[in-house]
Tab-separated table of N, CA and C in Angstrom:
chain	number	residue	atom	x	y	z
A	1	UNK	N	-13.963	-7.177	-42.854
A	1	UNK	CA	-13.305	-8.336	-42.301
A	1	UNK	C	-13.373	-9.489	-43.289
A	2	UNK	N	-12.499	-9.973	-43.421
A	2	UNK	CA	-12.083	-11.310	-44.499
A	2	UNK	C	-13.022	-12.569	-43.444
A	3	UNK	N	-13.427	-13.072	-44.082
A	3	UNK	CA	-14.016	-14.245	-43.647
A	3	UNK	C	-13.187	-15.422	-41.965
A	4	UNK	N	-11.992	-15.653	-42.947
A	4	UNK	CA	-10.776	-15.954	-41.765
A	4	UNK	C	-10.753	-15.173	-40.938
A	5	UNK	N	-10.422	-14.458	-40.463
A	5	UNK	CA	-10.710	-13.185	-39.317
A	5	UNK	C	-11.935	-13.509	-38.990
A	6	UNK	N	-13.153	-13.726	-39.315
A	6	UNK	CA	-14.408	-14.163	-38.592
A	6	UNK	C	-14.179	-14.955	-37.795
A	7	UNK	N	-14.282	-16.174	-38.418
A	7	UNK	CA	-14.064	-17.515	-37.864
A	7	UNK	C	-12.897	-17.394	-36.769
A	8	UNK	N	-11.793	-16.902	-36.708
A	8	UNK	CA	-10.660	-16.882	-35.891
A	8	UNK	C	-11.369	-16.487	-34.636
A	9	UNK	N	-12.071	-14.992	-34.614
A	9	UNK	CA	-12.525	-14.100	-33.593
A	9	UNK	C	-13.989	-14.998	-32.948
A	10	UNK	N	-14.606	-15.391	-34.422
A	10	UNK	CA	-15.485	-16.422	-33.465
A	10	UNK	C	-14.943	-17.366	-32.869
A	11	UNK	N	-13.945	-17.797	-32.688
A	11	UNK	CA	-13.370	-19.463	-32.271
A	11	UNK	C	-12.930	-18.672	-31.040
A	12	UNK	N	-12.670	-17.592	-30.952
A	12	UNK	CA	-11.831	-17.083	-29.801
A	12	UNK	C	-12.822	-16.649	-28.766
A	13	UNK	N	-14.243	-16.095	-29.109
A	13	UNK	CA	-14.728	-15.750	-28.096
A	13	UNK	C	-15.372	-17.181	-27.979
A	14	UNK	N	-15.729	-17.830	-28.562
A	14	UNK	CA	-16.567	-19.315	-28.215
A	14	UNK	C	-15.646	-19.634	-26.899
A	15	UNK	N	-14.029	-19.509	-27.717
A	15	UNK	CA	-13.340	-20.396	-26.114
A	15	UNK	C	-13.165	-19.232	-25.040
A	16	UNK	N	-13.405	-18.151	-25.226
A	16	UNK	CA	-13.374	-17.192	-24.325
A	16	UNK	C	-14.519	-17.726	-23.139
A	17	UNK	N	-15.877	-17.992	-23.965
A	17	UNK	CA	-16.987	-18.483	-23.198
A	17	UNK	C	-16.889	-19.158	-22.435
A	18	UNK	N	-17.253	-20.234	-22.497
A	18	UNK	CA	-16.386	-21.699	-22.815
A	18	UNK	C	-15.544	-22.031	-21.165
A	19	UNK	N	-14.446	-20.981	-21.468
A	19	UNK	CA	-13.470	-20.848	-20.173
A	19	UNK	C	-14.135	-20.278	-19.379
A	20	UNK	N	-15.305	-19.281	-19.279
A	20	UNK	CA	-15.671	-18.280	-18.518
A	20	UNK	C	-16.901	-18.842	-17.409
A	21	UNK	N	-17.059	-19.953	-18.563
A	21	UNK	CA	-18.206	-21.094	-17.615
A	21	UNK	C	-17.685	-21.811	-16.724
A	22	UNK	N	-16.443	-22.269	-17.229
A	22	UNK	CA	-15.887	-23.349	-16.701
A	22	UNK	C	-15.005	-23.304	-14.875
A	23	UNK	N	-14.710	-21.646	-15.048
A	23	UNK	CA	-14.252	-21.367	-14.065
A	23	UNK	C	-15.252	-20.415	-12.968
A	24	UNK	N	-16.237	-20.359	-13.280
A	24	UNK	CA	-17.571	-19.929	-12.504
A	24	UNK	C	-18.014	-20.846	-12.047
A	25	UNK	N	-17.671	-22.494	-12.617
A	25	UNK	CA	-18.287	-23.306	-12.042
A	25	UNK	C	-17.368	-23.943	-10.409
A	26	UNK	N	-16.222	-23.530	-10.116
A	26	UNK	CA	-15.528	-23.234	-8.953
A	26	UNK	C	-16.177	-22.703	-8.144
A	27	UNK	N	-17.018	-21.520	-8.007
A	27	UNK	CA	-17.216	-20.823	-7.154
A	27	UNK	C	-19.048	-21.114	-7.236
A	28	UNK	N	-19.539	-21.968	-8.269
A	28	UNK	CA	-20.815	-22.204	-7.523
A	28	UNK	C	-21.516	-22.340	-6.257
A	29	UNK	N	-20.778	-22.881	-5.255
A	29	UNK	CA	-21.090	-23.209	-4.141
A	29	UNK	C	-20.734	-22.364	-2.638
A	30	UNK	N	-20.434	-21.024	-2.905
A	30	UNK	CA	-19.667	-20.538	-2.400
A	30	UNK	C	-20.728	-19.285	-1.793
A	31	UNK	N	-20.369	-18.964	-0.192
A	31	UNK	CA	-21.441	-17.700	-0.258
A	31	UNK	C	-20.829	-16.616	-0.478
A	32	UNK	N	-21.935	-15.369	0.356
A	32	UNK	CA	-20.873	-14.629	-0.018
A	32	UNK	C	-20.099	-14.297	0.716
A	33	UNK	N	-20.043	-14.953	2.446
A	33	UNK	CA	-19.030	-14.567	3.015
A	33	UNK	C	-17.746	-15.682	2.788
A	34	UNK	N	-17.873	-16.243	1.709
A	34	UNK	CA	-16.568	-17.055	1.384
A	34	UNK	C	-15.767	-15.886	0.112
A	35	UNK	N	-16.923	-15.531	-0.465
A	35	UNK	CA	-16.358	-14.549	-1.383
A	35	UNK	C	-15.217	-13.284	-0.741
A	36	UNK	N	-16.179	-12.766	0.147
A	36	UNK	CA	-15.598	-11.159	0.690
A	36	UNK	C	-14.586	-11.804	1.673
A	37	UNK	N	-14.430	-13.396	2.270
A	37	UNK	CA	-12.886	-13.753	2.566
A	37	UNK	C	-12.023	-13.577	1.945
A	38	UNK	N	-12.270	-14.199	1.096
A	38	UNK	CA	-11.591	-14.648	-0.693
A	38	UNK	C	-10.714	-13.688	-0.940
A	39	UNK	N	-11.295	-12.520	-1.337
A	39	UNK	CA	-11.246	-11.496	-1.299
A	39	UNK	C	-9.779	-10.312	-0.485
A	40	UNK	N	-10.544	-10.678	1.166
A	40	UNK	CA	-9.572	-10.358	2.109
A	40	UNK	C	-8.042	-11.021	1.832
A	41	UNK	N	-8.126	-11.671	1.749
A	41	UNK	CA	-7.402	-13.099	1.155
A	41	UNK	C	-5.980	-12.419	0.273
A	42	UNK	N	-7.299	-11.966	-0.912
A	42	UNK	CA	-6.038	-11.745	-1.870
A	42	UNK	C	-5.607	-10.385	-2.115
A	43	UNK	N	-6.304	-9.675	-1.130
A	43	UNK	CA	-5.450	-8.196	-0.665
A	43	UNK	C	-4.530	-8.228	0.300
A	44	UNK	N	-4.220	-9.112	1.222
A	44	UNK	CA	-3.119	-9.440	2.056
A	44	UNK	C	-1.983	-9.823	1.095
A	45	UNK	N	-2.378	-10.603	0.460
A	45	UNK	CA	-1.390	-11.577	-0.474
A	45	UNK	C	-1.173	-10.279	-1.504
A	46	UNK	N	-1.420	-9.707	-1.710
A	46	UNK	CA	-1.483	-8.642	-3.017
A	46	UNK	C	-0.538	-7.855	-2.386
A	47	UNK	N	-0.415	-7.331	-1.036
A	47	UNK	CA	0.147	-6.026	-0.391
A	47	UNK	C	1.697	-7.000	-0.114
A	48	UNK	N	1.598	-7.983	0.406
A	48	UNK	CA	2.765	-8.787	1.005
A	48	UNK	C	3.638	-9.041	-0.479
A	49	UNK	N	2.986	-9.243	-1.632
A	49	UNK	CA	3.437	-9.079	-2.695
A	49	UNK	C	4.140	-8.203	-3.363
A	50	UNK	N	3.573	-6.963	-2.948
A	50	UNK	CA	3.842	-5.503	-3.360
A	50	UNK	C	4.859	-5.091	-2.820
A	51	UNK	N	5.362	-5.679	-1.116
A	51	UNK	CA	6.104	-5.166	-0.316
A	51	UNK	C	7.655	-5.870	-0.931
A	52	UNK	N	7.096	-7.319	-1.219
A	52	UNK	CA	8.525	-8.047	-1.570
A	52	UNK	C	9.062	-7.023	-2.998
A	53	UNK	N	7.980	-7.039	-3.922
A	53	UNK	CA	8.321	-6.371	-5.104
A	53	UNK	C	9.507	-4.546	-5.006
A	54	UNK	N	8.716	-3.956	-3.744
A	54	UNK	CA	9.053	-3.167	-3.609
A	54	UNK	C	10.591	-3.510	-3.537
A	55	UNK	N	10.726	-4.206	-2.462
A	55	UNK	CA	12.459	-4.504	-1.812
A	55	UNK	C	13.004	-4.902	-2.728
A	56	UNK	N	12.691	-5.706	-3.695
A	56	UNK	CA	13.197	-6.500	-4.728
A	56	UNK	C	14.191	-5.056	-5.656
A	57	UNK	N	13.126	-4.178	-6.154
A	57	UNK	CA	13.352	-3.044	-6.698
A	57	UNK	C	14.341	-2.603	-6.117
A	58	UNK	N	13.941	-1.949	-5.348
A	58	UNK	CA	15.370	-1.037	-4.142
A	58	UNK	C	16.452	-1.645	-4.409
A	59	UNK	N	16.546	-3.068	-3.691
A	59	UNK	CA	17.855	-3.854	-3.573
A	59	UNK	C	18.427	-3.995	-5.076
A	60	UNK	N	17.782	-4.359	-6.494
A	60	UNK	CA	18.706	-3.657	-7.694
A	60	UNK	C	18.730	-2.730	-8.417
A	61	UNK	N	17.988	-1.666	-7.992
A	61	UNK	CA	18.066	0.344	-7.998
A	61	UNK	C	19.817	0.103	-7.372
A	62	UNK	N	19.706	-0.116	-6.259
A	62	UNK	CA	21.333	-0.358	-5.849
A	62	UNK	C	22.618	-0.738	-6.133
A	63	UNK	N	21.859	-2.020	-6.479
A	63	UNK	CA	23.081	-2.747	-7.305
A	63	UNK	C	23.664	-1.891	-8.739
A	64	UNK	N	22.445	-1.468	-9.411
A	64	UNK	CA	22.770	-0.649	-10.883
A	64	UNK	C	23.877	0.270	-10.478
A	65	UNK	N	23.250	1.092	-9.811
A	65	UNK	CA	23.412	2.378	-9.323
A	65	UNK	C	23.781	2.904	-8.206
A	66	UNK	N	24.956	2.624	-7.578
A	66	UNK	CA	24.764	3.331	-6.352
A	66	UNK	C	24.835	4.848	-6.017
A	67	UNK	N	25.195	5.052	-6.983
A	67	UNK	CA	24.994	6.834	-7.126
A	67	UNK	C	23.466	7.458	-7.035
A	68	UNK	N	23.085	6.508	-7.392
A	68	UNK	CA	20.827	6.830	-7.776
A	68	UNK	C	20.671	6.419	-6.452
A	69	UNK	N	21.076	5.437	-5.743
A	69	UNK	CA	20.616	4.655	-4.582
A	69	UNK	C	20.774	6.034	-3.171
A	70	UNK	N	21.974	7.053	-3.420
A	70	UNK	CA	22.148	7.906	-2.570
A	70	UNK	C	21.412	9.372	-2.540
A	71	UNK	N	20.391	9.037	-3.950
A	71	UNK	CA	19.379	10.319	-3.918
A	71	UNK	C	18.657	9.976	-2.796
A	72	UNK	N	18.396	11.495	-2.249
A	72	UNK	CA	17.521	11.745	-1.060
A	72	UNK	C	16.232	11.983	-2.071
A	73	UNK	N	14.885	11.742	-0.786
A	73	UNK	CA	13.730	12.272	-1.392
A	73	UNK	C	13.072	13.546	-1.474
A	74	UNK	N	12.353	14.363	-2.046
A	74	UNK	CA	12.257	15.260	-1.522
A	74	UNK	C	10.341	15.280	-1.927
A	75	UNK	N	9.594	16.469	-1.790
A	75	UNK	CA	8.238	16.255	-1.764
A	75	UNK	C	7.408	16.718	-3.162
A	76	UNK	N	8.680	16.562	-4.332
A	76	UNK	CA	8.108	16.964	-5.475
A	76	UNK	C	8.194	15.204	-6.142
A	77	UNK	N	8.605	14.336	-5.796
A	77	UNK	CA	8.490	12.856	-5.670
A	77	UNK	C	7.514	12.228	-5.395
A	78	UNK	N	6.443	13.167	-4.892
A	78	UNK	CA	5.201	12.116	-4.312
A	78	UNK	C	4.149	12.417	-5.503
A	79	UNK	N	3.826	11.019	-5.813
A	79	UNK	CA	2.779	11.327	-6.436
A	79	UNK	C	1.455	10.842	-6.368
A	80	UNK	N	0.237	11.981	-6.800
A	80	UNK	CA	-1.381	12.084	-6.682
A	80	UNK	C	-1.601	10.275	-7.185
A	81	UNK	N	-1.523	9.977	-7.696
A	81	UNK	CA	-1.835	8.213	-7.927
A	81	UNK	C	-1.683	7.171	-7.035
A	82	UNK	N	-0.234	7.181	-6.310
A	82	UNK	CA	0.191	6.278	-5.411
A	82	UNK	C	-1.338	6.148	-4.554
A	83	UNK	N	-1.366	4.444	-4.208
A	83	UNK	CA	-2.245	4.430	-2.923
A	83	UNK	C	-1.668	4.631	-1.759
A	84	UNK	N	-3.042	5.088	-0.643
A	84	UNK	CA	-2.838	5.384	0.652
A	84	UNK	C	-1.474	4.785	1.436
A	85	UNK	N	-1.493	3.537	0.872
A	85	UNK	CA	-0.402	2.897	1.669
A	85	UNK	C	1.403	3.109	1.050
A	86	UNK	N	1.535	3.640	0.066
A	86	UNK	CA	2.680	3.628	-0.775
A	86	UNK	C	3.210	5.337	-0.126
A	87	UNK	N	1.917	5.641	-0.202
A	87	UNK	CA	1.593	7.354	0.331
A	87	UNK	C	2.570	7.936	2.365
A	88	UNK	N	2.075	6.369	2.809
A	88	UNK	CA	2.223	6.548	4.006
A	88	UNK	C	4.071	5.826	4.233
A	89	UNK	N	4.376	4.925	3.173
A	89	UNK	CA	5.550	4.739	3.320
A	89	UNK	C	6.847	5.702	2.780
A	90	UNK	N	6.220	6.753	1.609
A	90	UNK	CA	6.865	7.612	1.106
A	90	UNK	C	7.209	8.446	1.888
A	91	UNK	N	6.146	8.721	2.910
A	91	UNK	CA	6.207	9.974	4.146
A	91	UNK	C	7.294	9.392	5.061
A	92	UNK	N	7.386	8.276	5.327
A	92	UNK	CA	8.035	7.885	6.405
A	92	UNK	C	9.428	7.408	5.922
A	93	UNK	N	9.689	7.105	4.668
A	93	UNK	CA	11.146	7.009	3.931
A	93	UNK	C	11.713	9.074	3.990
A	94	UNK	N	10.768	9.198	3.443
A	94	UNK	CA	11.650	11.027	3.442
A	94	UNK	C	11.439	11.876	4.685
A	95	UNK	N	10.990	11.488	5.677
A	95	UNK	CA	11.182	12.085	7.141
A	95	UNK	C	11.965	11.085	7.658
A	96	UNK	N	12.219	9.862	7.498
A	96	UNK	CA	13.092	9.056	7.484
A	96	UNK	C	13.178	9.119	9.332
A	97	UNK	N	12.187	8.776	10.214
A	97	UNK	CA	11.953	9.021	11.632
A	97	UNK	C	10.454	8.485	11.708
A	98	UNK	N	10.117	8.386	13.037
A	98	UNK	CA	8.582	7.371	13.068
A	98	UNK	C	7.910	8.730	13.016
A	99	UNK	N	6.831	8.818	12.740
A	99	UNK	CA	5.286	9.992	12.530
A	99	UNK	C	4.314	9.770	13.329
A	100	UNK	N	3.656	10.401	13.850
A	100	UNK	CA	2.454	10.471	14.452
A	100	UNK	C	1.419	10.609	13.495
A	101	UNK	N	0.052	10.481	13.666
A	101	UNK	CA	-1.042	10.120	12.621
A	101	UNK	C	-1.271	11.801	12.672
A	102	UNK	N	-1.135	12.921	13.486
A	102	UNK	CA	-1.188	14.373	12.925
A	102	UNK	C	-0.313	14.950	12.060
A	103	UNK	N	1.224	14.163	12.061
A	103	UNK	CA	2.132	14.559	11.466
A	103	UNK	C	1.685	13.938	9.916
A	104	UNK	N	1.162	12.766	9.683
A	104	UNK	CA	1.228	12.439	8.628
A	104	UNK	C	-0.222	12.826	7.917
A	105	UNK	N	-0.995	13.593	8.583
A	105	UNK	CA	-2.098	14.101	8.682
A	105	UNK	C	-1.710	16.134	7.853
A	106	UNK	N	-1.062	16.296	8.514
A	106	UNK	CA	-0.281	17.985	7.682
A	106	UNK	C	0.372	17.684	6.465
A	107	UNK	N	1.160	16.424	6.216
A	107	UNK	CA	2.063	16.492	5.303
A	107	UNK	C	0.377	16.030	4.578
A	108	UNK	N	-0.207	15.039	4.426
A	108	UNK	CA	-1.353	14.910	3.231
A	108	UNK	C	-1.742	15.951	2.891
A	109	UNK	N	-2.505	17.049	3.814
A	109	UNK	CA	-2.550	18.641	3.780
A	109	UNK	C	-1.927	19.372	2.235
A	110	UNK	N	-0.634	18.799	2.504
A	110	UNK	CA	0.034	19.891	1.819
A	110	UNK	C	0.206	18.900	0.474
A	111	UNK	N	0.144	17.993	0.370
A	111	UNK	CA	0.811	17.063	-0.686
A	111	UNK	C	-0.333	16.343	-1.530
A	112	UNK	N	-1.868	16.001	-0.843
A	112	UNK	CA	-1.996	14.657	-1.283
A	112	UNK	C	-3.565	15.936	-1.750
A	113	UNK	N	-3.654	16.044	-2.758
A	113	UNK	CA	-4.803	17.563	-3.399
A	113	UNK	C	-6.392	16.468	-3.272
A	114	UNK	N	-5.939	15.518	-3.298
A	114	UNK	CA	-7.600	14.570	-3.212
A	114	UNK	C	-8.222	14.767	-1.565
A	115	UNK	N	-6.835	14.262	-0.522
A	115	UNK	CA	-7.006	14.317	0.564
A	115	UNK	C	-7.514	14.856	1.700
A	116	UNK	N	-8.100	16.454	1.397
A	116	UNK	CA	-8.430	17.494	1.943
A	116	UNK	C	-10.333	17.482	1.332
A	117	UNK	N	-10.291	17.038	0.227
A	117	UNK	CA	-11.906	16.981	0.037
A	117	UNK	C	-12.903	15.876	0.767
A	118	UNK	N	-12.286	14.786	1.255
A	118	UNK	CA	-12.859	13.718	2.382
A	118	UNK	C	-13.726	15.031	3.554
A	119	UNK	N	-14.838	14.341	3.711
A	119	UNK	CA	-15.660	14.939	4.761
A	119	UNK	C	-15.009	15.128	5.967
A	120	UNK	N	-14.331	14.280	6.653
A	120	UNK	CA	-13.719	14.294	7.931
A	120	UNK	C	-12.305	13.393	7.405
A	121	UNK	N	-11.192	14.288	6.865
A	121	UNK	CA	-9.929	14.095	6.683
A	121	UNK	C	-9.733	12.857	7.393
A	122	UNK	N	-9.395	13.516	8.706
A	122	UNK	CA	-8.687	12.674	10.145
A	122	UNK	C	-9.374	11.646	10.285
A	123	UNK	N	-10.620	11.378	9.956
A	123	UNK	CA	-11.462	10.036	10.444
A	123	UNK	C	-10.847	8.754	9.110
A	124	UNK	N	-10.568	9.172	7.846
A	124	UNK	CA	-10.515	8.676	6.673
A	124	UNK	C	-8.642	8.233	7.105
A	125	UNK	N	-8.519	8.971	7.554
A	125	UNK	CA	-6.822	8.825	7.564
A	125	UNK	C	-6.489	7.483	8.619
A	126	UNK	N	-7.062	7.635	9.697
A	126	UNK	CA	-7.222	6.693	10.369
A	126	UNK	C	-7.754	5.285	10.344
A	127	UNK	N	-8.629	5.194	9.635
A	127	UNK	CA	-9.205	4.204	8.856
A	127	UNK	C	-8.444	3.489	7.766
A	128	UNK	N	-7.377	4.552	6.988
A	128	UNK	CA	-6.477	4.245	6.048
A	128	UNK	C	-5.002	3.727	6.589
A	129	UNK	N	-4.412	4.579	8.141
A	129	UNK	CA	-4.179	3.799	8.327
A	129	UNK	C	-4.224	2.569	8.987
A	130	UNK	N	-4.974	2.295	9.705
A	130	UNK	CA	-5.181	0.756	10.396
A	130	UNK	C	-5.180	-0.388	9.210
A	131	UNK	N	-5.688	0.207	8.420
A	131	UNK	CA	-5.737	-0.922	7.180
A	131	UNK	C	-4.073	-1.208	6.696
A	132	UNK	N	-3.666	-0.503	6.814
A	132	UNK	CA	-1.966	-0.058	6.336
A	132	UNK	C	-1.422	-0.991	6.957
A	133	UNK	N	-1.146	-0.644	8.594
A	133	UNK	CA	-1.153	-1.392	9.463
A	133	UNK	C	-1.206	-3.138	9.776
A	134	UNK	N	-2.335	-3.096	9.319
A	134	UNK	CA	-3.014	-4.752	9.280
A	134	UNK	C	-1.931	-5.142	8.115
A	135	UNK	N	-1.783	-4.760	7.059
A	135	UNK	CA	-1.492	-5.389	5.900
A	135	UNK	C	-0.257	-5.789	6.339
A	136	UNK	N	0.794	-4.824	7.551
A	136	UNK	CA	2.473	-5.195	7.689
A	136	UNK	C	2.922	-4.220	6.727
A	137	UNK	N	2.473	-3.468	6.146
A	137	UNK	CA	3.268	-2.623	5.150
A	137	UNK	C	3.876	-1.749	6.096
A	138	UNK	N	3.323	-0.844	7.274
A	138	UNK	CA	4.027	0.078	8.039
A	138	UNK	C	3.653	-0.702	9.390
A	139	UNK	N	4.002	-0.326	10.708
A	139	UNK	CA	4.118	-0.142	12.302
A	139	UNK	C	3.443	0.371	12.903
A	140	UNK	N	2.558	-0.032	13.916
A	140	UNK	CA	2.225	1.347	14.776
A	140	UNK	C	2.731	0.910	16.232
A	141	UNK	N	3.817	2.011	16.938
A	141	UNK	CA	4.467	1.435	18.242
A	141	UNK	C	3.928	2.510	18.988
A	142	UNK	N	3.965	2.160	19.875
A	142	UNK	CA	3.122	2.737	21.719
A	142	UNK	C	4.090	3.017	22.693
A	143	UNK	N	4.572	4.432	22.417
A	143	UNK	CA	5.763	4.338	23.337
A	143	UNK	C	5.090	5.101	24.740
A	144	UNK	N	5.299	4.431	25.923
A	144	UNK	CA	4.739	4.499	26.932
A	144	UNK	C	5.459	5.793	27.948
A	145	UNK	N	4.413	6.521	28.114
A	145	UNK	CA	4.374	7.753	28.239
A	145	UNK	C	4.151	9.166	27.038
A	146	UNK	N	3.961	8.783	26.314
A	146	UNK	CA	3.716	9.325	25.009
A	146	UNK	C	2.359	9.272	24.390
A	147	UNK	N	1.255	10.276	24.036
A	147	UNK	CA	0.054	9.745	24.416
A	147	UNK	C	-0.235	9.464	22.421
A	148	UNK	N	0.172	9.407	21.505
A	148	UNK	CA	0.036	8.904	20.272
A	148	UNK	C	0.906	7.968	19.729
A	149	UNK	N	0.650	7.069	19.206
A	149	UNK	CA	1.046	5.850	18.436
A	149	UNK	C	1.682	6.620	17.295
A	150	UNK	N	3.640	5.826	17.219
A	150	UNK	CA	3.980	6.092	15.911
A	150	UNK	C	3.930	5.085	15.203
A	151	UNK	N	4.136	5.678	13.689
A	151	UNK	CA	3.884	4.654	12.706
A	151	UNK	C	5.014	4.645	12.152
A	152	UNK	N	5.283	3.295	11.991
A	152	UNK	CA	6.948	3.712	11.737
A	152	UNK	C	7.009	2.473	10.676
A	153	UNK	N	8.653	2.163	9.875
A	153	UNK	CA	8.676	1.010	8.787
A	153	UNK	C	9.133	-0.007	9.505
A	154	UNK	N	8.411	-1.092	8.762
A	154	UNK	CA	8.849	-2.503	9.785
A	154	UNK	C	9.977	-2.946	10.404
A	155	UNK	N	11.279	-2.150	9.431
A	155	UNK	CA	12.472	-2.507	9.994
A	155	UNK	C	13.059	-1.742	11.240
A	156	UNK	N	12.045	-0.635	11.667
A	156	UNK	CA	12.469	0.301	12.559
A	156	UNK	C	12.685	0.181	13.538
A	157	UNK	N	11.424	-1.876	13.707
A	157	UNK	CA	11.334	-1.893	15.087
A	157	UNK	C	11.836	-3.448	15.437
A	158	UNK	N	12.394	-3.998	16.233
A	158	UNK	CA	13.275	-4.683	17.019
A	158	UNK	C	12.393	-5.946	16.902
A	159	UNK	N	12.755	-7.371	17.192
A	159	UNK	CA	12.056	-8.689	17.022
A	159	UNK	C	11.013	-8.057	18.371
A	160	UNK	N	11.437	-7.894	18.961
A	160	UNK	CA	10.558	-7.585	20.365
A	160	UNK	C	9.507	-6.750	20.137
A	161	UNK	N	9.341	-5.926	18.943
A	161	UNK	CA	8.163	-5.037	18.788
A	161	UNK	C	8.698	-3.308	19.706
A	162	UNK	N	9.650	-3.177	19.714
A	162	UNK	CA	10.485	-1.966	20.357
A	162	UNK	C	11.273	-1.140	19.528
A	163	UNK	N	10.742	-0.280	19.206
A	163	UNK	CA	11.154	0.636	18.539
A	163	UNK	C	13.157	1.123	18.537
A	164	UNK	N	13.563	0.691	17.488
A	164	UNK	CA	14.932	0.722	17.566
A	164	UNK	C	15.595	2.541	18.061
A	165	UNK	N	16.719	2.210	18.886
A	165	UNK	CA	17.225	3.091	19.658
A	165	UNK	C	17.363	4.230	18.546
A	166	UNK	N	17.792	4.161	17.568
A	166	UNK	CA	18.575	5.203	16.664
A	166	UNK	C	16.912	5.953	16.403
A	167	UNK	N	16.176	5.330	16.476
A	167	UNK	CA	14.960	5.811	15.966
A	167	UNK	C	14.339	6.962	17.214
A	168	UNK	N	14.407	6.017	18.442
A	168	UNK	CA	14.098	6.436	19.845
A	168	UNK	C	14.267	7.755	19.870
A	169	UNK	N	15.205	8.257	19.666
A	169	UNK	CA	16.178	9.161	19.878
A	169	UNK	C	15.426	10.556	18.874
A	170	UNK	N	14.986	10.031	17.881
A	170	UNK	CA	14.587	11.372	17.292
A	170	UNK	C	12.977	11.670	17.396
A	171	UNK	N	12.619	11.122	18.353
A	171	UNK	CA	11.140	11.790	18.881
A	171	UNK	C	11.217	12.514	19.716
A	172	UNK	N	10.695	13.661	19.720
A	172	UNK	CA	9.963	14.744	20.201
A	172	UNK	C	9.225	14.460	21.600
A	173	UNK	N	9.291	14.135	22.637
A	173	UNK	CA	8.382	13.159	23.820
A	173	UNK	C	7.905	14.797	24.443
A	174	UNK	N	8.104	16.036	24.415
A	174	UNK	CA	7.322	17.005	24.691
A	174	UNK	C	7.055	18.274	23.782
């Protein structure tokens, strides 16, 4: 290393420091249940983020392309990386109909190769989705007389929280 290159890399981590103090000193006072809010905080904001990003995408996938926009999905599309929640909207774009938590419980089965090594699958799935859930990324509607909750995409279901008719129509009720 040439001397210049020292000095540069030292000047850079000095202000690397420097900054690293400066913004720790924000959160001095803070416990830790302000932290693990904090936190909560910016995984809501992160997912609500993700969701706009998503639509954002779609809506000019479309515009480019409307020929690309009319590919169907099929289950060689899903992939081992996506998180739980990208996982649970993929299922429900290519069955393109609301799911029950067993239905989306077989398709992981067959699709998701991590998913099957969890100690108690079904307990993990459930847990994964309520969190899903909470975030607004997917639905869960209660259709009365029907003894499982579908999970369906936000647009599926009506200002009223009622599962739209076209949708109605393709459940299975026995």
């Amino acid at each position: 290393m040439t001397e210049t290159s020292t000095k540069k890399s030292a000047w850079k981590h000095k202000y690397r420091s420097l900054k690293r103090q400066e913004d720790r000193q924000e959160f001095e006072n803070w416990s830790e249940d302000d932290f693990i809010n904090h936190i909560f905080e910016l995984r809501d904001e992160l997912d609500t983020l993700q969701l706009k990003f998503d639509t954002l995408n779609t809506t000019k996938q479309e515009l480019k392309s409307p020929e690309k926009a009319e590919k169907r999905l099929t289950f060689e599309d899903f992939k081992q990386d996506w998180p739980y929640s990208t996982k649970f909207v993929f299922l429900l774009s290519m069955e393109n109909k609301p799911l029950t938590s067993m239905e989306i419980h077989k398709h992981l089965l067959k699709l998701d190769k991590q998913y099957q090594f969890y100690n108690d699958p079904k307990n993990t799935l459930s847990v994964y989705l309520r969190s899903v859930v909470k975030s607004g990324r997917i639905k869960a509607v209660k259709i009365p007389g029907f003894r499982e909750k579908l999970f369906v995409m936000p647009e599926w279901v009506g200002e009223d929280g009622v599962l739209i008719n076209k949708f109605k129509n393709l459940i299975k009720l026995f």
